[in-house]
Amino acid sequence: MRRSFPIILCSVLCFLGCQQKKNETLSIDEIHSIHQRIDSISEDSVYPILKNLEQTYLGEPSYPDSLRAENQYLLGLHFKNKAQLDSAATYFYNAIEYIKDSVATDRQAAYFSSTYDTYAALGLYADCLTIGEKFENLLNPEVDHKAYTWAYHWQKTAYLARGKYKEASEVVNKQIEHVRKNNKEDLPYALNVLAEIKYYYLKDKKGAFETLEEVLKNEDSLTFNFKQQTHTNYGVYQYFEGDFNKALFHYLKALEAGKQNLVHPDYTNALADNYNNIGEVYIDLKQYNMARVYLDSVQNLGIQNLARDRQKALLNYELRLAIEGGSGSQKISSLMSQIYEYQDEVYEDKAEKELTALTKANEKEKVLLLEKQATEIKNIQLQNRSILLLISIALLSIIGFLFYQSRRLKFEKQSLQNQQRLLRSQMNPHFTFNTLYAIQNQIKKEPEKATNYLLKFSRLLRLFLENSMGDYIALEKEVESLKKYMDLQLLRTSNPFEYKFHYENMEEDELVFIPPMLLQPFVENSIEHGFSGIERTGKITITLTLEDKFISCVIEDNGKGLSQKGHNGKQSASTQLISNFLKKSTKRDLEIIDKGTINPEESGLLIRFLIPFKFTEHD
């Protein structure tokens, strides 16, 4: 939270309110002092103060443009903090418009940086180009060498975002020409950027390799960071070209430099990338023992110390090694357990902190209440029976309030625990191990089909891991993971089935966010139990309807239903948890209906429930 409004600024604000009547002015130093203290003002007071300065004073020609630019910049920061990017972009751009001749200070450079970042966040890359070019034109080529790097980076990024790859490469060539003359220490970085554009965007593979060779001509003079970066890029390109031995050579060189690159801002994850890359090459070279050495090195860095994408990459390579190297699923199971344990630790730590905060707040309230009670007891001795009656009523209200607080704390704790149990039950371990077993069997019989199955399974596994990390995910991602799950089941199961999605009052890519993994357990029940033993083709229809507060979901199948032998109608642990969660969040029960009870000529289940949703991930 911001600190309380200082007394001097309160006086200033009152002073500003009456200036028009008194026809007095503020000095340049006084306005500068207000700007310097703006961070200590409550957020609600920032806009009135800055707008008052703009309208009452800064319109006068006697004030310098530097004050007007700073005032516009601070208004932009205010709206950026409130996530109102359109307004922030307008004020940021107003600030850089006041810079006419040159960028003289780091603060003015910050104006351009904030302006570019805001326009990029809005996807206005044509404006980003204008900002980058204006910034470049205001720089001194003899002095502002680092600033030139930013100017070229902004222009290059904007061109790439617009699909203008040739123009992006031309900007980087300008940067290379500049650093050759003025700042040769940045040359390896610029050449690596040019190689990336040539390889990935211009498809000039020969040119990309020649550019990296130019960097490595002076390898002895390179920093460890540039050695690691250049050899990594070279190895990746060689890997994509199918030359695994050359890729391995550069990956090992990158690892050698990376171990000594202690100043790298993300040292652990950079090393994990090197180890993962080497492990992948050894798998492709079928040197599985060496692959095991380097993948174990990633784990030795500590799963909890790795970013999510590194964890997923390691899991993918371990899965390949288990299948191709014949080591079985035990290693995969162990690694998944480590990742889930780490996720649980993070979640439990978050829950514990929230509960601790609630407990402290409750204790503080109790202390305040006890102090109030002591005061009231003293008053009882001086007042008559009517006052005593009022105090008694107050005490009863306090007790009721404490009881309510206690119940609320208990409910929040239970809610956190239920969410944690739901997270643990989201992915069925039996499905994972059955899938691994099915892949092993297919490797001998149908290798091509096994490879396809493996790819689909790894993508599904990646989606499950991504979706399980948040409380709310995009509806589009939830539907994507469900489709991949059903496609994978079609490859594995001997019972053929079809599925369809219907949307009402919404589109499939509607920008709404829902709790993850709510639909999958019901679809799984239909596939595993409903379609088991039936001779007809199974059908699953999922209908999603956007309503005012919830999304109505109907899941219908033509399986055996509840009435036929083989389905006892009991809910699994995961569906029971989901049922409890939906009842608490929507106040509506989950409905499971046997279609045969409505129409004897039909069979299967009809499941109805409401899904809570948000319009943003953190709404």
Coordinates of C-alpha atoms in Angstrom, one line a residue:
M1 CA 0.0 0.0 0.0
R2 CA 1.1 3.6 -0.5
R3 CA 2.0 5.6 2.6
S4 CA -0.4 8.2 4.0
F5 CA -0.6 11.6 2.4
P6 CA 2.2 13.8 3.9
I7 CA 1.2 17.0 5.6
I8 CA 3.2 19.2 3.3
L9 CA 1.4 17.7 0.2
C10 CA -2.0 18.1 1.9
S11 CA -1.1 21.8 2.2
V12 CA 0.0 21.9 -1.4
L13 CA -3.3 20.3 -2.6
C14 CA -5.4 22.8 -0.6
F15 CA -3.1 25.5 -2.0
L16 CA -3.7 24.3 -5.6
G17 CA -7.5 24.4 -5.1
C18 CA -7.5 28.1 -4.4
Q19 CA -4.9 29.3 -6.8
Q20 CA -7.2 30.5 -9.5
K21 CA -8.9 32.9 -7.1
K22 CA -5.7 34.3 -5.7
N23 CA -3.9 34.5 -9.1
E24 CA -0.8 33.1 -7.4
T25 CA 1.8 30.8 -9.0
L26 CA 3.9 27.9 -8.1
S27 CA 7.7 28.0 -8.7
I28 CA 9.5 25.5 -10.9
D29 CA 11.1 24.0 -7.8
E30 CA 7.8 23.6 -6.1
I31 CA 6.2 21.7 -9.0
H32 CA 9.4 19.6 -9.3
S33 CA 9.1 18.8 -5.6
I34 CA 5.5 17.7 -6.0
H35 CA 6.5 15.4 -8.9
Q36 CA 9.3 13.9 -6.8
R37 CA 6.8 13.1 -3.9
I38 CA 4.0 11.7 -6.1
D39 CA 4.9 8.1 -5.1
S40 CA 4.0 8.9 -1.5
I41 CA 0.5 10.1 -2.3
S42 CA -2.5 7.8 -2.2
E43 CA -3.5 6.5 -5.6
D44 CA -6.9 8.2 -5.6
S45 CA -5.2 11.6 -5.1
V46 CA -2.6 11.3 -7.8
Y47 CA -4.9 12.1 -10.8
P48 CA -6.5 15.3 -9.3
I49 CA -3.2 16.8 -8.3
L50 CA -1.5 16.1 -11.6
K51 CA -4.5 17.3 -13.7
N52 CA -4.7 20.5 -11.5
L53 CA -1.0 21.1 -12.3
E54 CA -1.6 20.6 -16.0
Q55 CA -4.7 22.8 -16.3
T56 CA -3.8 25.5 -13.8
Y57 CA -0.1 26.1 -14.2
L58 CA 1.7 24.1 -16.9
G59 CA -0.2 25.7 -19.7
E60 CA 1.7 28.9 -19.0
P61 CA 4.7 29.4 -21.3
S62 CA 7.0 30.4 -18.4
Y63 CA 7.3 26.7 -17.4
P64 CA 9.8 24.5 -19.2
D65 CA 8.8 21.5 -21.3
S66 CA 10.6 19.2 -19.0
L67 CA 8.0 19.8 -16.3
R68 CA 5.1 19.2 -18.8
A69 CA 6.8 16.0 -20.0
E70 CA 7.2 14.7 -16.4
N71 CA 3.6 15.5 -15.6
Q72 CA 2.3 13.6 -18.6
Y73 CA 4.6 10.7 -17.8
L74 CA 3.4 10.5 -14.2
L75 CA -0.2 10.5 -15.5
G76 CA 0.7 7.6 -17.8
L77 CA 2.2 5.7 -14.8
H78 CA -1.0 6.3 -12.9
F79 CA -3.2 4.8 -15.5
K80 CA -0.8 1.9 -16.2
N81 CA -1.0 1.0 -12.5
K82 CA -4.8 0.9 -12.9
A83 CA -4.4 -1.3 -16.0
Q84 CA -6.0 1.3 -18.2
L85 CA -3.5 0.9 -21.0
D86 CA -5.3 3.1 -23.6
S87 CA -5.1 6.1 -21.4
A88 CA -1.6 5.3 -20.2
A89 CA -0.4 5.1 -23.9
T90 CA -1.9 8.6 -24.6
Y91 CA -0.1 10.3 -21.7
F92 CA 3.2 8.4 -22.3
Y93 CA 3.1 9.6 -26.0
N94 CA 2.4 13.1 -24.9
A95 CA 5.5 13.0 -22.7
I96 CA 7.9 12.0 -25.5
E97 CA 6.4 14.7 -27.7
Y98 CA 7.9 17.3 -25.5
I99 CA 11.4 15.9 -26.2
K100 CA 12.5 17.8 -29.2
D101 CA 16.3 17.9 -29.6
S102 CA 17.9 15.0 -27.8
V103 CA 17.4 12.4 -25.1
A104 CA 19.5 14.1 -22.3
T105 CA 18.7 12.0 -19.2
D106 CA 17.9 8.4 -18.2
R107 CA 14.5 9.7 -17.1
Q108 CA 13.7 10.8 -20.7
A109 CA 14.9 7.4 -22.0
A110 CA 12.4 5.9 -19.5
Y111 CA 9.6 7.9 -21.1
F112 CA 10.3 6.2 -24.4
S113 CA 10.7 2.7 -22.8
S114 CA 7.3 3.0 -21.1
T115 CA 5.7 4.3 -24.2
Y116 CA 7.0 1.5 -26.3
D117 CA 6.1 -1.2 -23.8
T118 CA 2.5 0.1 -23.5
Y119 CA 1.9 0.3 -27.3
A120 CA 3.4 -3.2 -27.7
A121 CA 1.1 -4.5 -25.0
L122 CA -1.8 -3.0 -27.0
G123 CA -0.5 -4.7 -30.2
L124 CA 0.0 -1.3 -31.9
Y125 CA 3.3 -2.3 -33.6
A126 CA 3.1 0.4 -36.3
D127 CA 3.2 3.0 -33.5
C128 CA 6.0 1.0 -31.9
L129 CA 8.1 1.6 -35.0
T130 CA 7.5 5.3 -34.9
I131 CA 8.5 5.4 -31.2
G132 CA 11.7 3.4 -31.9
E133 CA 12.7 5.6 -34.9
K134 CA 12.0 8.8 -33.0
F135 CA 14.1 7.6 -30.1
E136 CA 17.0 6.7 -32.5
N137 CA 16.9 10.1 -34.1
L138 CA 17.2 11.9 -30.8
L139 CA 20.3 9.9 -29.7
N140 CA 24.0 11.0 -30.0
P141 CA 25.8 8.3 -32.0
E142 CA 29.1 9.2 -30.2
V143 CA 27.8 8.8 -26.7
D144 CA 24.5 6.9 -26.4
H145 CA 25.7 3.5 -27.4
K146 CA 23.5 1.4 -25.0
A147 CA 20.5 3.5 -25.9
Y148 CA 21.0 2.7 -29.6
T149 CA 20.8 -1.0 -28.7
W150 CA 17.3 -0.4 -27.3
A151 CA 16.2 1.7 -30.3
Y152 CA 17.3 -1.1 -32.7
H153 CA 15.7 -3.8 -30.5
W154 CA 12.4 -2.0 -30.5
Q155 CA 12.3 -1.5 -34.3
K156 CA 13.4 -5.1 -34.9
T157 CA 10.8 -6.5 -32.6
A158 CA 8.0 -4.4 -34.2
Y159 CA 9.0 -5.5 -37.7
L160 CA 9.0 -9.2 -36.7
A161 CA 5.6 -8.8 -35.0
R162 CA 4.3 -7.4 -38.3
G163 CA 5.9 -10.2 -40.4
K164 CA 8.3 -7.8 -42.1
Y165 CA 11.4 -10.0 -41.7
K166 CA 13.6 -8.4 -44.3
E167 CA 13.1 -5.0 -42.7
A168 CA 13.9 -6.5 -39.3
S169 CA 17.2 -7.9 -40.6
E170 CA 18.1 -4.5 -42.1
V171 CA 17.6 -2.8 -38.7
V172 CA 19.9 -5.4 -37.1
N173 CA 22.5 -4.8 -39.8
K174 CA 22.4 -1.1 -39.0
Q175 CA 22.9 -2.1 -35.3
I176 CA 25.9 -4.2 -36.3
E177 CA 27.4 -1.4 -38.4
H178 CA 27.0 1.0 -35.4
V179 CA 28.6 -1.4 -32.8
R180 CA 31.5 -2.2 -35.1
K181 CA 32.4 1.5 -35.0
N182 CA 31.5 2.5 -31.5
N183 CA 30.8 -0.4 -29.1
K184 CA 32.4 -3.7 -30.2
E185 CA 31.6 -5.5 -27.0
D186 CA 27.9 -5.7 -28.1
L187 CA 28.8 -7.2 -31.5
P188 CA 28.4 -10.9 -30.5
Y189 CA 24.8 -10.1 -29.3
A190 CA 23.9 -8.3 -32.5
L191 CA 25.3 -11.1 -34.7
N192 CA 23.4 -13.7 -32.7
V193 CA 20.2 -11.7 -33.3
L194 CA 20.9 -11.5 -37.0
A195 CA 21.6 -15.3 -37.2
E196 CA 18.3 -16.0 -35.5
I197 CA 16.4 -13.8 -38.0
K198 CA 18.2 -15.5 -41.0
Y199 CA 17.5 -19.0 -39.7
Y200 CA 14.0 -18.8 -38.4
Y201 CA 12.4 -16.1 -40.5
L202 CA 14.3 -15.6 -43.8
K203 CA 15.2 -19.3 -44.1
D204 CA 18.7 -18.3 -45.0
K205 CA 20.4 -21.2 -43.1
K206 CA 23.7 -20.8 -44.8
G207 CA 23.8 -17.1 -43.9
A208 CA 22.9 -18.0 -40.3
F209 CA 25.8 -20.4 -39.9
E210 CA 28.2 -17.9 -41.5
T211 CA 27.1 -15.2 -39.1
L212 CA 27.7 -17.5 -36.1
E213 CA 31.1 -18.5 -37.5
E214 CA 32.0 -14.8 -37.5
V215 CA 31.2 -14.7 -33.8
L216 CA 33.3 -17.7 -33.0
K217 CA 36.3 -16.5 -35.0
N218 CA 37.2 -14.5 -31.9
E219 CA 35.9 -17.1 -29.3
D220 CA 38.8 -16.6 -26.9
S221 CA 37.8 -12.9 -26.5
L222 CA 34.1 -13.6 -25.9
T223 CA 32.5 -13.5 -22.4
F224 CA 31.2 -16.7 -20.9
N225 CA 27.7 -15.4 -21.5
F226 CA 28.2 -14.9 -25.3
K227 CA 30.1 -18.2 -25.6
Q228 CA 27.1 -20.0 -24.0
Q229 CA 24.6 -18.1 -26.1
T230 CA 26.4 -18.6 -29.4
H231 CA 27.2 -22.3 -29.0
T232 CA 23.6 -22.9 -27.8
N233 CA 22.2 -21.2 -30.9
Y234 CA 24.6 -23.0 -33.2
G235 CA 23.7 -26.4 -31.6
V236 CA 20.0 -25.8 -31.9
Y237 CA 20.3 -24.9 -35.6
Q238 CA 22.5 -28.0 -36.3
Y239 CA 20.0 -30.1 -34.4
F240 CA 17.2 -28.9 -36.6
E241 CA 19.3 -29.7 -39.6
G242 CA 19.7 -33.3 -38.4
D243 CA 23.4 -33.1 -37.7
F244 CA 23.3 -34.4 -34.1
N245 CA 27.1 -34.8 -33.7
K246 CA 27.7 -31.1 -34.6
A247 CA 24.8 -30.1 -32.4
L248 CA 26.3 -32.2 -29.5
F249 CA 29.7 -30.5 -30.0
H250 CA 28.2 -27.0 -29.6
Y251 CA 25.9 -28.0 -26.8
L252 CA 29.0 -29.3 -24.8
K253 CA 30.8 -26.1 -25.6
A254 CA 27.8 -24.1 -24.3
L255 CA 27.7 -26.2 -21.1
E256 CA 31.4 -25.6 -20.5
A257 CA 30.9 -21.8 -20.8
G258 CA 27.6 -22.0 -18.8
K259 CA 29.2 -23.5 -15.8
Q260 CA 31.6 -20.6 -15.6
N261 CA 28.9 -18.0 -16.4
L262 CA 28.1 -17.3 -12.8
V263 CA 26.9 -13.7 -13.5
H264 CA 24.0 -15.0 -15.7
P265 CA 20.7 -13.6 -14.3
D266 CA 19.1 -17.0 -14.6
Y267 CA 22.1 -19.3 -14.1
T268 CA 20.2 -22.4 -13.0
N269 CA 17.6 -22.4 -15.8
A270 CA 20.4 -21.7 -18.4
L271 CA 22.3 -24.7 -17.2
A272 CA 19.1 -26.8 -17.3
D273 CA 18.7 -25.8 -21.0
N274 CA 22.2 -27.0 -21.7
Y275 CA 21.7 -30.3 -19.9
N276 CA 18.3 -30.9 -21.5
N277 CA 19.7 -30.2 -25.0
I278 CA 22.6 -32.6 -24.5
G279 CA 20.3 -35.3 -23.1
E280 CA 18.0 -34.9 -26.2
V281 CA 20.8 -35.3 -28.6
Y282 CA 22.1 -38.5 -26.9
I283 CA 18.6 -39.9 -27.1
D284 CA 18.6 -39.3 -30.8
L285 CA 22.0 -40.9 -31.1
K286 CA 20.6 -43.8 -29.1
Q287 CA 23.3 -43.4 -26.4
Y288 CA 20.8 -43.8 -23.6
N289 CA 23.3 -44.2 -20.8
M290 CA 24.8 -40.8 -21.6
A291 CA 21.4 -39.3 -22.0
R292 CA 20.6 -40.6 -18.5
V293 CA 23.7 -38.8 -17.1
Y294 CA 22.7 -35.4 -18.4
L295 CA 19.0 -35.7 -17.6
D296 CA 19.9 -36.6 -14.0
S297 CA 22.1 -33.5 -14.0
V298 CA 18.9 -31.4 -14.6
Q299 CA 17.2 -33.1 -11.7
N300 CA 20.2 -32.5 -9.5
L301 CA 19.7 -28.7 -10.0
G302 CA 16.4 -29.2 -8.1
I303 CA 13.0 -29.5 -9.7
Q304 CA 11.8 -26.7 -7.4
N305 CA 14.5 -24.4 -8.8
L306 CA 13.4 -24.8 -12.4
A307 CA 10.9 -22.8 -14.4
R308 CA 7.8 -24.6 -15.6
D309 CA 8.9 -24.9 -19.2
R310 CA 12.2 -26.5 -18.1
Q311 CA 10.2 -29.0 -15.9
K312 CA 8.0 -29.9 -18.9
A313 CA 11.0 -30.2 -21.2
L314 CA 12.7 -32.6 -18.7
L315 CA 9.5 -34.6 -18.3
N316 CA 9.2 -34.9 -22.1
Y317 CA 12.8 -36.1 -22.5
E318 CA 12.4 -38.6 -19.6
L319 CA 9.3 -39.9 -21.4
R320 CA 11.3 -40.4 -24.6
L321 CA 14.1 -42.1 -22.8
A322 CA 11.7 -44.4 -21.0
I323 CA 10.1 -45.5 -24.2
E324 CA 13.1 -45.6 -26.6
G325 CA 15.7 -46.7 -24.0
G326 CA 13.5 -49.4 -22.5
S327 CA 13.8 -48.2 -18.9
G328 CA 10.1 -48.4 -18.3
S329 CA 7.7 -46.0 -16.6
Q330 CA 9.2 -46.1 -13.1
K331 CA 11.5 -43.1 -13.7
I332 CA 8.6 -41.1 -15.3
S333 CA 6.4 -41.9 -12.3
S334 CA 9.2 -40.8 -9.9
L335 CA 9.7 -37.5 -11.8
M336 CA 6.0 -36.8 -12.0
S337 CA 5.8 -37.4 -8.2
Q338 CA 8.6 -34.9 -7.7
I339 CA 6.9 -32.2 -9.8
Y340 CA 3.5 -32.8 -8.1
E341 CA 5.1 -32.7 -4.7
Y342 CA 6.8 -29.4 -5.6
Q343 CA 3.4 -28.0 -6.8
D344 CA 1.8 -29.2 -3.6
E345 CA 4.5 -27.5 -1.5
V346 CA 4.0 -24.3 -3.4
Y347 CA 0.2 -24.5 -3.0
E348 CA 0.4 -25.5 0.7
D349 CA 2.8 -22.7 1.4
K350 CA 0.4 -20.2 -0.3
A351 CA -2.5 -21.7 1.7
E352 CA -0.5 -21.5 5.0
K353 CA 0.4 -17.9 4.4
E354 CA -3.2 -17.0 3.7
L355 CA -4.4 -18.8 6.8
T356 CA -1.7 -17.1 8.9
A357 CA -2.8 -13.7 7.6
L358 CA -6.4 -14.5 8.5
T359 CA -5.4 -15.7 11.9
K360 CA -3.3 -12.6 12.6
A361 CA -6.2 -10.4 11.5
N362 CA -8.6 -12.3 13.7
E363 CA -6.2 -12.0 16.7
K364 CA -5.9 -8.2 16.1
E365 CA -9.7 -8.0 16.1
K366 CA -9.9 -9.9 19.3
V367 CA -7.4 -7.5 21.0
L368 CA -9.4 -4.5 19.8
L369 CA -12.6 -6.1 21.1
L370 CA -11.0 -6.9 24.5
E371 CA -9.9 -3.3 24.8
K372 CA -13.4 -2.2 24.0
Q373 CA -14.9 -4.6 26.5
A374 CA -12.6 -3.2 29.3
T375 CA -13.8 0.4 28.5
E376 CA -17.4 -0.8 28.5
I377 CA -17.0 -2.5 31.9
K378 CA -15.7 0.8 33.4
N379 CA -18.8 2.6 32.0
I380 CA -21.1 0.0 33.5
Q381 CA -20.0 1.1 37.0
L382 CA -21.1 4.7 36.2
Q383 CA -24.2 4.1 34.2
N384 CA -27.7 3.0 35.1
R385 CA -29.5 -0.3 34.3
S386 CA -30.5 0.9 30.8
I387 CA -26.8 1.4 29.9
L388 CA -26.1 -2.0 31.3
L389 CA -28.7 -3.5 29.0
L390 CA -27.2 -1.8 26.0
I391 CA -23.8 -3.1 26.9
S392 CA -25.2 -6.6 27.3
I393 CA -26.7 -6.4 23.8
A394 CA -23.3 -5.1 22.5
L395 CA -21.5 -8.1 24.1
L396 CA -24.0 -10.5 22.5
S397 CA -23.3 -8.8 19.1
I398 CA -19.6 -9.2 19.6
I399 CA -19.9 -12.9 20.5
G400 CA -22.0 -13.4 17.3
F401 CA -19.4 -11.5 15.3
L402 CA -16.6 -13.7 16.7
F403 CA -18.7 -16.8 16.0
Y404 CA -19.2 -15.6 12.4
Q405 CA -15.5 -14.9 12.0
S406 CA -14.6 -18.3 13.3
R407 CA -17.0 -20.0 10.9
R408 CA -15.7 -17.9 8.0
L409 CA -12.1 -18.9 8.8
K410 CA -13.0 -22.5 9.0
F411 CA -14.8 -22.4 5.6
E412 CA -11.9 -20.7 3.9
K413 CA -9.5 -23.3 5.3
Q414 CA -11.8 -26.1 4.1
S415 CA -12.1 -24.4 0.6
L416 CA -8.4 -24.2 0.2
Q417 CA -8.0 -27.9 1.2
N418 CA -10.7 -28.9 -1.2
Q419 CA -9.0 -27.0 -4.0
Q420 CA -5.7 -28.8 -3.2
R421 CA -7.4 -32.2 -3.2
L422 CA -9.1 -31.4 -6.5
L423 CA -5.7 -30.4 -8.0
R424 CA -4.2 -33.7 -7.0
S425 CA -7.0 -35.7 -8.4
Q426 CA -7.2 -33.9 -11.8
M427 CA -5.1 -36.3 -13.7
N428 CA -5.9 -40.0 -13.4
P429 CA -2.7 -41.9 -12.5
H430 CA -4.3 -45.1 -13.9
F431 CA -4.7 -43.5 -17.3
T432 CA -1.1 -42.3 -17.3
F433 CA 0.4 -45.8 -16.5
N434 CA -2.1 -47.6 -18.8
T435 CA -1.0 -45.2 -21.6
L436 CA 2.7 -45.9 -21.0
Y437 CA 2.0 -49.6 -21.0
A438 CA 0.1 -49.3 -24.2
I439 CA 2.9 -47.3 -25.8
Q440 CA 5.4 -50.0 -24.8
N441 CA 3.3 -52.7 -26.4
Q442 CA 2.8 -50.8 -29.6
I443 CA 6.6 -50.0 -30.0
K444 CA 7.2 -53.6 -31.0
K445 CA 4.0 -54.1 -33.0
E446 CA 3.3 -50.8 -34.7
P447 CA 6.3 -48.3 -34.2
E448 CA 4.8 -45.5 -36.3
K449 CA 1.5 -45.7 -34.5
A450 CA 3.4 -45.8 -31.1
T451 CA 5.3 -42.6 -32.1
N452 CA 2.0 -40.8 -33.0
Y453 CA 0.5 -42.0 -29.8
L454 CA 3.5 -40.8 -27.8
L455 CA 3.4 -37.3 -29.4
K456 CA -0.3 -37.0 -28.6
F457 CA 0.3 -38.2 -25.0
S458 CA 3.2 -35.8 -24.4
R459 CA 1.1 -32.9 -25.7
L460 CA -1.8 -33.9 -23.5
L461 CA 0.5 -34.3 -20.5
R462 CA 1.9 -30.8 -21.2
L463 CA -1.6 -29.3 -21.3
F464 CA -2.6 -31.1 -18.1
L465 CA 0.5 -29.7 -16.3
E466 CA -0.1 -26.1 -17.6
N467 CA -3.8 -26.2 -16.8
S468 CA -3.3 -27.6 -13.3
M469 CA -1.1 -24.6 -12.2
G470 CA -3.9 -22.0 -12.2
D471 CA -7.2 -21.6 -10.4
Y472 CA -8.8 -20.4 -13.7
I473 CA -7.8 -21.0 -17.3
A474 CA -9.1 -19.9 -20.7
L475 CA -12.2 -21.9 -21.9
E476 CA -10.3 -22.5 -25.2
K477 CA -7.4 -24.2 -23.4
E478 CA -9.8 -26.4 -21.4
V479 CA -11.6 -27.5 -24.5
E480 CA -8.3 -28.1 -26.3
S481 CA -7.0 -30.4 -23.6
L482 CA -10.4 -32.3 -23.5
K483 CA -10.3 -32.9 -27.3
K484 CA -6.7 -34.1 -27.1
Y485 CA -7.7 -36.4 -24.2
M486 CA -10.6 -37.9 -26.3
D487 CA -8.4 -38.2 -29.4
L488 CA -5.9 -40.1 -27.3
Q489 CA -8.6 -42.4 -25.9
L490 CA -9.7 -43.2 -29.4
L491 CA -6.2 -44.5 -30.2
R492 CA -6.1 -46.6 -27.0
T493 CA -9.6 -48.0 -26.5
S494 CA -11.2 -50.8 -28.4
N495 CA -14.6 -49.2 -28.1
P496 CA -15.1 -46.7 -31.0
F497 CA -16.9 -43.4 -30.2
E498 CA -17.6 -39.9 -31.6
Y499 CA -17.7 -36.6 -29.9
K500 CA -19.2 -33.1 -30.7
F501 CA -19.1 -29.7 -29.1
H502 CA -22.0 -27.2 -29.3
Y503 CA -21.9 -23.6 -28.2
E504 CA -24.9 -21.3 -27.5
N505 CA -24.6 -17.6 -26.9
M506 CA -20.8 -17.9 -27.3
E507 CA -18.0 -19.1 -29.6
E508 CA -15.4 -21.7 -29.0
D509 CA -12.7 -19.1 -28.6
E510 CA -14.8 -16.9 -26.2
L511 CA -12.5 -15.0 -23.9
V512 CA -13.8 -16.4 -20.6
F513 CA -11.9 -18.3 -17.9
I514 CA -13.2 -21.3 -15.9
P515 CA -11.8 -23.7 -13.3
P516 CA -9.6 -26.4 -14.9
M517 CA -10.4 -30.1 -15.3
L518 CA -14.2 -30.0 -14.5
L519 CA -15.4 -31.8 -17.7
Q520 CA -12.7 -34.5 -18.1
P521 CA -13.8 -36.9 -15.3
F522 CA -17.4 -37.1 -16.7
V523 CA -16.1 -37.8 -20.2
E524 CA -13.7 -40.4 -18.8
N525 CA -16.7 -42.2 -17.1
S526 CA -18.6 -42.3 -20.4
I527 CA -15.6 -43.8 -22.2
E528 CA -14.4 -46.2 -19.6
H529 CA -17.8 -47.4 -18.2
G530 CA -20.6 -46.2 -20.4
F531 CA -19.2 -47.5 -23.7
S532 CA -17.7 -50.7 -22.3
G533 CA -19.2 -53.8 -23.9
I534 CA -21.7 -52.0 -26.2
E535 CA -21.8 -53.0 -29.8
R536 CA -22.9 -49.6 -31.3
T537 CA -20.6 -46.6 -31.8
G538 CA -20.5 -44.4 -28.7
K539 CA -21.4 -40.8 -28.9
I540 CA -20.6 -37.9 -26.6
T541 CA -22.2 -34.5 -27.0
I542 CA -21.0 -31.5 -24.9
T543 CA -23.1 -28.4 -25.0
L544 CA -21.9 -25.1 -23.4
T545 CA -24.3 -22.1 -23.0
L546 CA -23.1 -18.7 -21.8
E547 CA -25.6 -17.3 -19.2
D548 CA -25.4 -14.2 -17.0
K549 CA -23.4 -15.6 -14.2
F550 CA -22.4 -19.1 -15.2
I551 CA -21.8 -21.3 -18.2
S552 CA -24.4 -24.1 -18.4
C553 CA -22.8 -27.4 -19.3
V554 CA -24.7 -30.5 -20.6
I555 CA -22.7 -33.7 -21.3
E556 CA -24.7 -36.5 -23.0
D557 CA -23.7 -40.0 -24.1
N558 CA -25.5 -43.1 -25.5
G559 CA -23.8 -45.6 -23.3
K560 CA -25.2 -48.2 -20.9
G561 CA -26.5 -45.6 -18.4
L562 CA -27.1 -46.3 -14.8
S563 CA -29.8 -49.0 -15.1
Q564 CA -27.8 -51.6 -16.9
K565 CA -25.5 -54.1 -15.2
G566 CA -21.9 -52.9 -14.9
H567 CA -22.6 -49.4 -13.7
N568 CA -23.6 -48.9 -10.1
G569 CA -24.1 -45.2 -10.3
K570 CA -21.7 -44.2 -7.6
Q571 CA -19.6 -41.1 -8.1
S572 CA -15.8 -41.4 -8.3
A573 CA -13.6 -39.4 -5.9
S574 CA -12.8 -36.8 -8.5
T575 CA -16.5 -36.3 -9.6
Q576 CA -17.5 -36.1 -5.9
L577 CA -14.9 -33.4 -5.3
I578 CA -16.1 -31.5 -8.4
S579 CA -19.7 -31.9 -7.3
N580 CA -18.8 -30.4 -3.9
F581 CA -16.9 -27.5 -5.6
L582 CA -19.7 -26.7 -8.0
K583 CA -22.3 -26.7 -5.2
K584 CA -20.3 -24.2 -3.1
S585 CA -19.5 -21.9 -6.1
T586 CA -22.8 -22.0 -8.0
K587 CA -25.4 -23.0 -5.2
R588 CA -26.7 -25.7 -7.6
D589 CA -26.3 -29.4 -7.4
L590 CA -24.8 -31.6 -10.1
E591 CA -27.6 -33.5 -12.0
I592 CA -26.9 -37.0 -13.3
I593 CA -29.9 -38.4 -15.2
D594 CA -30.4 -41.9 -16.7
K595 CA -31.9 -41.2 -20.1
G596 CA -33.7 -44.6 -19.9
T597 CA -35.9 -43.3 -17.1
I598 CA -37.2 -40.5 -19.4
N599 CA -37.5 -42.5 -22.6
P600 CA -37.2 -46.4 -22.4
E601 CA -36.0 -46.4 -26.1
E602 CA -32.9 -44.3 -25.2
S603 CA -29.9 -45.2 -23.2
G604 CA -27.0 -43.4 -21.7
L605 CA -26.4 -40.5 -19.3
L606 CA -27.4 -36.8 -19.2
I607 CA -25.2 -34.7 -16.9
R608 CA -26.1 -31.0 -16.2
F609 CA -24.2 -28.5 -14.1
L610 CA -23.2 -24.9 -14.0
I611 CA -19.6 -23.6 -14.3
P612 CA -18.4 -20.4 -12.7
F613 CA -16.5 -18.1 -15.0
K614 CA -14.5 -14.9 -15.1
F615 CA -13.7 -12.5 -17.9
T616 CA -10.0 -12.3 -17.0
E617 CA -7.6 -14.9 -15.5
H618 CA -7.1 -12.8 -12.3
D619 CA -10.5 -11.1 -12.2

